[in-house]
């Protein structure tokens, strides 16, 4: 995916500034977040459920007592790391590194690595995939290689991945499990071949990005500790705290200790730390919400798949990928009609050739999902009107 896919056209700037900034910065675009005020927001895989009122009040009390005049106390961060280790059931010898969202961890990983001969490293991921792997690689002067998924079911093309891993000897191989935007889990055998190829290189990390783990039937977490080259990244965003910004990277203690050196010392604010601790203390509420979302997903997939001319892929995440037409123009028309009816989803038709005619939407609350299906019906009708 090109860096230019992430936003509107680059702005011109003064020659002194242009001469000062790196080409990767000048030629890139800010990540575009579309305005959503007044819309049903189904474009960013957020949890649609707010905290129950009693928990919201309790959280407010906790935040009110924080010393916001002080830098975050290392003990506060240590408490959250301990709580996450417990939440994840991490064995001795494994540890966690905290990021201001997984986005920051992805950027920090790109800062930390290099190629086998000391030159810039390569970041490799299947495509279509999460856009920030490529963005962070390029901004940190690493090469980026995308390997296409299989066209029909978006499965991992293991022979192509293995060939690319042997050729490029990547420093980072990301496998989003489930993948964004295709929402599927990759086949076990294909994943094993990718891992074996990276280990055979004796260079590079395989990073399993499990952002959507609360909605998935399987995980790669059991691979932690099998090799110093295997890392697993998770986030509290999809769990229910997208506004808090808390991601975490798990791996062998000595590897995490090295990677942690690139982390800014106070990257997690006292507010984030306390919210995350509070959420882990109430993990059962978030697990209940995830169950509701998984139920809603199954119902929604059934309804969307039954719409005429719509193809809906099975999902292991809180998003659904669907094809609404054969062209970008059709996807754009359906997207625009949904928006005009007050529903915001993501038009990803132009993001990758395999996604032609596709939209991606978040599974919302029952009311939001009903509104979505109704509006989509209308949007499909509108887009098929002649002229
Ligand atoms: C696969 C994947 N990884 C990571 C992230 C970023 O998560 P965070 O909110 O923790 O930065 C996303 C966000 O959508 C994602 O889809």
Coordinates of C-alpha atoms and ligand atoms in Angstrom, one line a residue:
X1 CA 0.0 0.0 0.0
X2 CA 1.4 3.4 -0.9
X3 CA 2.0 6.0 1.8
X4 CA -0.2 8.3 -0.3
X5 CA -3.1 6.0 0.5
X6 CA -3.3 7.5 4.0
X7 CA -4.7 10.9 3.3
X8 CA -5.3 13.8 1.0
X9 CA -2.6 15.3 -1.2
X10 CA 0.6 16.6 0.4
X11 CA 0.6 20.4 1.0
X12 CA 3.3 22.6 -0.5
X13 CA 5.7 24.2 2.0
X14 CA 8.4 26.9 2.0
X15 CA 11.7 25.9 0.3
X16 CA 13.6 26.2 3.6
X17 CA 11.2 23.8 5.2
X18 CA 11.2 21.5 2.2
X19 CA 15.0 21.4 2.2
X20 CA 15.0 20.5 5.9
X21 CA 12.4 17.7 5.9
X22 CA 13.1 14.2 4.7
X23 CA 11.7 13.0 1.4
X24 CA 9.6 10.3 3.2
X25 CA 7.9 13.1 5.2
X26 CA 7.3 15.5 2.3
X27 CA 5.9 12.8 0.1
X28 CA 3.7 11.3 2.7
X29 CA 0.2 12.3 3.9
X30 CA -1.3 12.6 7.3
X31 CA -3.5 9.7 8.4
X32 CA -7.0 10.9 7.5
X33 CA -9.7 10.4 10.1
X34 CA -13.0 11.4 8.5
X35 CA -15.4 13.6 10.6
X36 CA -18.1 11.5 12.2
X37 CA -20.2 13.9 14.2
X38 CA -23.8 12.9 14.0
X39 CA -23.1 9.7 12.1
X40 CA -23.4 6.1 13.2
X41 CA -19.7 5.4 13.3
X42 CA -18.8 2.0 11.9
X43 CA -15.5 2.8 10.2
X44 CA -12.8 2.2 12.9
X45 CA -13.5 -1.1 14.7
X46 CA -14.4 0.5 18.0
X47 CA -16.4 -1.2 20.6
X48 CA -19.9 0.4 20.4
X49 CA -20.8 -0.1 24.1
X50 CA -19.9 2.5 26.6
X51 CA -19.0 1.5 30.2
X52 CA -22.0 0.9 32.4
X53 CA -22.9 4.1 34.4
X54 CA -21.7 2.7 37.8
X55 CA -18.3 1.7 36.3
X56 CA -18.0 5.1 34.6
X57 CA -18.5 6.9 37.9
X58 CA -16.0 4.6 39.6
X59 CA -13.5 5.3 36.9
X60 CA -14.1 9.1 37.2
X61 CA -13.4 8.9 40.9
X62 CA -10.1 7.1 40.3
X63 CA -9.0 9.5 37.7
X64 CA -9.9 12.5 39.9
X65 CA -7.2 11.5 42.4
X66 CA -4.3 11.2 40.0
X67 CA -1.3 13.6 40.4
X68 CA -1.5 15.1 36.9
X69 CA 1.1 17.7 37.9
X70 CA 3.7 14.9 38.1
X71 CA 5.3 12.8 35.4
X72 CA 4.1 9.2 35.4
X73 CA 5.6 7.3 38.3
X74 CA 7.6 4.2 37.2
X75 CA 5.7 2.2 39.9
X76 CA 2.4 3.0 38.1
X77 CA 3.7 1.6 34.9
X78 CA 5.1 -1.4 36.7
X79 CA 1.6 -2.1 38.2
X80 CA 0.1 -2.1 34.7
X81 CA 2.8 -4.4 33.3
X82 CA 2.2 -6.8 36.3
X83 CA -1.6 -6.6 35.7
X84 CA -1.1 -7.3 32.0
X85 CA 1.2 -10.2 32.7
X86 CA -1.4 -11.7 35.0
X87 CA -4.2 -11.0 32.5
X88 CA -2.3 -12.8 29.8
X89 CA -1.1 -15.6 32.1
X90 CA 2.5 -14.9 31.0
X91 CA 5.1 -17.5 32.2
X92 CA 8.4 -16.5 33.8
X93 CA 10.8 -15.4 31.2
X94 CA 8.2 -13.4 29.2
X95 CA 7.5 -9.7 29.6
X96 CA 5.4 -6.9 28.2
X97 CA 6.4 -3.5 26.7
X98 CA 3.7 -0.7 26.8
X99 CA 2.9 1.4 23.8
X100 CA 0.6 4.4 23.3
X101 CA -1.6 2.2 21.2
X102 CA -0.2 -0.6 19.1
X103 CA 0.5 2.1 16.5
X104 CA 3.3 3.4 18.7
X105 CA 4.7 -0.1 19.1
X106 CA 4.7 -0.6 15.4
X107 CA 6.7 2.7 15.0
X108 CA 9.1 1.8 17.8
X109 CA 9.8 -1.6 16.3
X110 CA 10.7 0.0 13.0
X111 CA 13.1 2.3 14.8
X112 CA 14.7 -0.6 16.6
X113 CA 15.6 -3.0 13.8
X114 CA 18.1 -3.2 10.9
X115 CA 18.9 -5.4 8.0
X116 CA 21.2 -8.4 8.3
X117 CA 24.3 -6.5 7.0
X118 CA 23.5 -3.4 9.1
X119 CA 21.8 -1.6 6.3
X120 CA 18.1 -0.4 6.6
X121 CA 15.9 -3.4 7.3
X122 CA 12.9 -4.8 5.5
X123 CA 9.4 -4.9 7.0
X124 CA 7.2 -7.5 5.3
X125 CA 3.5 -8.2 5.6
X126 CA 0.8 -9.9 3.7
X127 CA -1.5 -7.5 1.7
X128 CA -4.1 -6.2 2.0
X129 CA -3.2 -5.6 5.6
X130 CA -2.9 -3.0 8.3
X131 CA -1.6 0.2 6.7
X132 CA 0.6 1.3 9.6
X133 CA 3.2 -1.5 9.0
X134 CA 4.2 0.2 5.7
X135 CA 3.8 3.7 6.9
X136 CA 6.0 3.2 10.0
X137 CA 8.6 1.3 7.9
X138 CA 9.0 4.0 5.4
X139 CA 9.0 6.9 7.9
X140 CA 11.8 5.1 9.7
X141 CA 13.7 4.5 6.5
X142 CA 13.1 0.7 6.4
X143 CA 12.0 -1.0 3.1
X144 CA 8.5 -2.3 3.0
X145 CA 7.5 -5.4 1.1
X146 CA 3.8 -6.4 0.7
X147 CA 3.1 -10.0 -0.3
X148 CA -0.4 -10.4 -1.8
X149 CA -2.9 -12.7 0.0
X150 CA -4.7 -15.4 -2.1
X151 CA -7.3 -13.7 -4.2
X152 CA -10.5 -15.5 -3.3
X153 CA -10.4 -16.3 0.4
X154 CA -7.6 -13.9 1.5
X155 CA -5.6 -16.9 2.8
X156 CA -1.8 -16.6 3.3
X157 CA 0.1 -17.5 0.2
X158 CA 2.7 -19.5 2.0
X159 CA 5.0 -20.3 -0.9
X160 CA 5.1 -16.5 -1.9
X161 CA 5.7 -15.5 1.7
X162 CA 8.5 -18.0 2.2
X163 CA 10.2 -16.9 -1.1
X164 CA 9.9 -13.3 -0.1
X165 CA 11.3 -14.0 3.4
X166 CA 14.3 -15.9 1.9
X167 CA 14.9 -13.1 -0.6
X168 CA 14.5 -10.0 1.6
X169 CA 15.6 -11.4 5.0
X170 CA 13.1 -9.1 6.7
X171 CA 13.7 -7.6 10.1
X172 CA 10.0 -7.6 10.9
X173 CA 7.3 -9.9 9.5
X174 CA 3.8 -8.9 10.6
X175 CA 1.0 -11.3 10.7
X176 CA -2.2 -9.7 11.8
X177 CA -4.2 -12.5 13.4
X178 CA -7.1 -11.9 12.5
X179 CA -6.1 -9.7 9.6
X180 CA -7.4 -6.2 8.9
X181 CA -9.3 -5.6 6.7
X182 CA -10.1 -9.2 5.6
X183 CA -11.1 -10.2 9.2
X184 CA -9.8 -13.8 8.7
X185 CA -7.4 -16.0 10.6
X186 CA -4.6 -17.5 8.5
X187 CA -4.3 -21.2 8.1
X188 CA -2.1 -22.9 10.8
X189 CA 0.2 -24.7 8.3
X190 CA 0.8 -21.5 6.3
X191 CA 1.6 -19.6 9.5
X192 CA 4.0 -22.3 10.6
X193 CA 5.8 -22.1 7.2
X194 CA 6.2 -18.3 7.6
X195 CA 7.6 -18.7 11.2
X196 CA 10.0 -21.5 10.1
X197 CA 11.3 -19.3 7.2
X198 CA 12.1 -16.4 9.5
X199 CA 13.8 -18.6 12.1
X200 CA 15.8 -20.3 9.3
X201 CA 17.1 -16.8 8.3
X202 CA 18.4 -16.4 11.8
X203 CA 17.4 -12.7 11.5
X204 CA 14.2 -10.8 12.1
X205 CA 11.1 -11.0 14.3
X206 CA 7.7 -12.4 13.5
X207 CA 5.1 -10.1 15.1
X208 CA 1.7 -11.6 15.6
X209 CA -0.6 -8.6 15.7
X210 CA -3.6 -9.8 17.7
X211 CA -5.5 -6.5 18.0
X212 CA -8.8 -8.4 17.3
X213 CA -8.1 -11.3 19.7
X214 CA -11.3 -10.6 21.8
X215 CA -13.4 -11.7 18.8
X216 CA -11.3 -14.5 17.5
X217 CA -11.6 -18.3 18.0
X218 CA -7.8 -18.8 18.0
X219 CA -4.6 -17.1 19.0
X220 CA -0.8 -17.5 18.4
X221 CA 0.0 -16.6 22.0
X222 CA 1.2 -20.1 22.7
X223 CA 4.1 -19.5 20.4
X224 CA 5.6 -17.0 22.9
X225 CA 8.8 -18.3 24.4
X226 CA 9.4 -20.8 21.5
X227 CA 12.0 -18.5 20.0
X228 CA 13.5 -15.1 20.8
X229 CA 12.3 -14.1 17.3
X230 CA 8.6 -14.5 18.1
X231 CA 6.6 -11.5 19.5
X232 CA 2.8 -11.1 20.1
X233 CA 1.2 -7.6 20.1
X234 CA -2.2 -6.8 21.6
X235 CA -4.2 -3.7 22.4
X236 CA -6.9 -2.6 24.6
X237 CA -8.5 -0.6 21.7
X238 CA -10.8 -3.2 20.4
X239 CA -11.4 -4.6 23.9
X240 CA -13.2 -1.4 24.6
X241 CA -10.6 1.4 25.2
X242 CA -9.8 2.9 21.8
X243 CA -9.8 6.4 23.3
X244 CA -7.3 5.4 26.0
X245 CA -4.5 4.3 23.7
X246 CA -2.8 1.3 25.2
X247 CA -1.1 -1.4 23.3
X248 CA 1.4 -4.0 24.6
X249 CA 4.0 -6.2 23.0
X250 CA 4.8 -9.6 24.6
X251 CA 8.0 -11.5 24.2
X252 CA 11.0 -13.0 26.0
X253 CA 12.2 -10.8 28.8
X254 CA 15.6 -10.2 27.3
X255 CA 14.1 -9.2 24.0
X256 CA 11.6 -6.9 25.6
X257 CA 14.4 -5.3 27.6
X258 CA 16.3 -4.4 24.4
X259 CA 13.2 -3.1 22.6
X260 CA 12.1 -1.1 25.6
X261 CA 15.2 1.1 25.1
X262 CA 13.5 2.9 22.2
X263 CA 10.3 3.7 24.1
X264 CA 10.0 7.3 25.2
X265 CA 10.2 7.2 29.1
X266 CA 6.7 8.7 29.7
X267 CA 4.8 7.4 26.7
X268 CA 1.9 6.2 28.7
X269 CA 0.1 9.0 30.6
X270 CA -1.1 8.6 34.2
X271 CA -4.6 8.8 32.8
X272 CA -4.0 5.9 30.3
X273 CA -2.2 3.8 33.0
X274 CA -5.1 4.2 35.4
X275 CA -7.8 3.6 32.8
X276 CA -6.0 0.4 31.7
X277 CA -5.6 -0.8 35.3
X278 CA -9.3 -0.1 35.9
X279 CA -10.3 -2.0 32.7
X280 CA -8.3 -5.0 33.6
X281 CA -9.9 -5.1 37.0
X282 CA -13.3 -5.2 35.2
X283 CA -12.2 -7.5 32.4
X284 CA -15.4 -9.6 32.8
X285 CA -17.5 -6.6 31.6
X286 CA -15.4 -6.2 28.5
X287 CA -15.6 -10.0 27.9
X288 CA -19.4 -9.7 28.1
X289 CA -19.3 -6.9 25.6
X290 CA -17.1 -8.9 23.3
X291 CA -19.6 -11.9 23.4
X292 CA -22.4 -9.5 22.4
X293 CA -20.3 -8.2 19.5
X294 CA -19.5 -11.7 18.3
X295 CA -23.2 -12.6 18.4
X296 CA -24.1 -9.5 16.6
X297 CA -21.4 -10.2 14.0
X298 CA -22.9 -13.6 13.2
X299 CA -26.4 -12.1 12.8
X300 CA -25.1 -9.2 10.7
X301 CA -23.0 -11.5 8.4
X302 CA -26.2 -13.5 7.7
X303 CA -28.2 -10.4 6.9
X304 CA -25.5 -8.7 4.8
X305 CA -24.7 -11.9 2.9
X306 CA -28.4 -12.3 1.9
X307 CA -28.5 -8.8 0.2
X308 CA -28.6 -9.2 -3.6
X309 CA -25.2 -8.7 -5.2
X310 CA -23.3 -8.5 -1.9
X311 CA -20.5 -10.8 -1.0
X312 CA -19.7 -11.0 2.7
X313 CA -16.6 -12.8 4.0
X314 CA -16.7 -14.7 7.3
X315 CA -15.2 -12.7 10.1
X316 CA -13.1 -13.5 13.2
X317 CA -12.9 -9.9 14.2
X318 CA -15.3 -7.0 15.0
X319 CA -15.3 -5.9 11.4
X320 CA -16.9 -7.3 8.2
X321 CA -15.5 -7.1 4.7
X322 CA -18.1 -7.0 2.0
X323 CA -18.1 -6.5 -1.8
X324 CA -20.9 -4.3 -3.0
X325 CA -20.0 -4.1 -6.7
X326 CA -17.5 -4.8 -9.4
X327 CA -15.8 -1.4 -9.4
X328 CA -14.5 1.4 -7.3
X329 CA -17.2 3.6 -8.6
X330 CA -19.9 1.3 -7.2
X331 CA -18.2 1.0 -3.8
X332 CA -17.9 4.8 -3.8
X333 CA -21.5 5.3 -4.6
X334 CA -22.7 2.9 -1.9
X335 CA -20.3 4.5 0.6
X336 CA -21.6 8.0 -0.2
X337 CA -25.3 6.9 0.0
X338 CA -24.7 5.3 3.4
X339 CA -23.0 8.4 4.6
X340 CA -25.9 10.6 3.3
X341 CA -28.2 8.3 5.3
X342 CA -26.1 8.9 8.4
X343 CA -23.9 5.7 8.5
X344 CA -20.1 6.0 8.2
X345 CA -18.2 2.9 7.0
X346 CA -14.8 2.6 5.3
X347 CA -14.5 2.6 1.6
X348 CA -11.4 0.4 1.0
X349 CA -12.1 -0.3 -2.7
X350 CA -9.0 1.6 -3.9
X351 CA -6.7 0.5 -1.1
X352 CA -5.6 -2.7 -2.9
X353 CA -6.5 -4.5 -6.2
X354 CA -7.9 -7.5 -4.3
X355 CA -10.3 -5.2 -2.5
X356 CA -12.0 -3.8 -5.6
X357 CA -15.6 -3.0 -4.9
X358 CA -15.2 -3.6 -1.2
X359 CA -16.3 -1.8 2.0
X360 CA -15.3 -2.6 5.5
X361 CA -17.6 -2.0 8.5
X362 CA -17.5 -2.4 12.2
X363 CA -20.0 -4.5 14.0
X364 CA -22.0 -2.1 16.0
X365 CA -24.7 -2.2 18.7
X366 CA -28.0 -4.0 17.7
X367 CA -29.6 -0.7 16.9
X368 CA -26.7 0.5 14.8
X369 CA -26.6 -2.8 12.9
X370 CA -30.3 -2.6 12.1
X371 CA -29.8 1.0 10.8
X372 CA -26.8 -0.2 8.8
X373 CA -28.7 -3.0 7.1
X374 CA -31.7 -0.8 6.3
X375 CA -29.4 2.0 4.9
X376 CA -27.4 -0.5 2.9
X377 CA -30.5 -1.8 1.2
X378 CA -31.3 1.7 0.1
X379 CA -27.7 2.4 -0.9
X380 CA -27.6 -0.7 -3.1
X381 CA -30.9 0.3 -4.7
X382 CA -29.6 3.9 -5.3
X383 CA -26.3 2.7 -6.8
X384 CA -28.1 0.4 -9.3
X385 CA -30.4 3.1 -10.6
X386 CA -29.5 3.8 -14.3
X387 CA -27.9 7.2 -14.9
Ligands
LIG1 C1 -4.3 -5.1 12.9 C2 -4.2 -3.8 13.7 N1 -3.2 -3.6 14.5 C3 -3.1 -2.5 15.3 C4 -4.0 -1.6 15.2 C5 -3.8 -0.3 16.0 O1 -4.3 -0.4 17.3 P1 -4.1 0.7 18.4 O2 -5.5 1.3 18.6 O3 -3.7 -0.1 19.6 O4 -3.1 1.6 18.0 C6 -5.1 -1.7 14.4 C7 -6.2 -0.6 14.4 O5 -7.1 -0.7 13.7 C8 -5.2 -2.9 13.6 O6 -6.3 -3.0 12.8

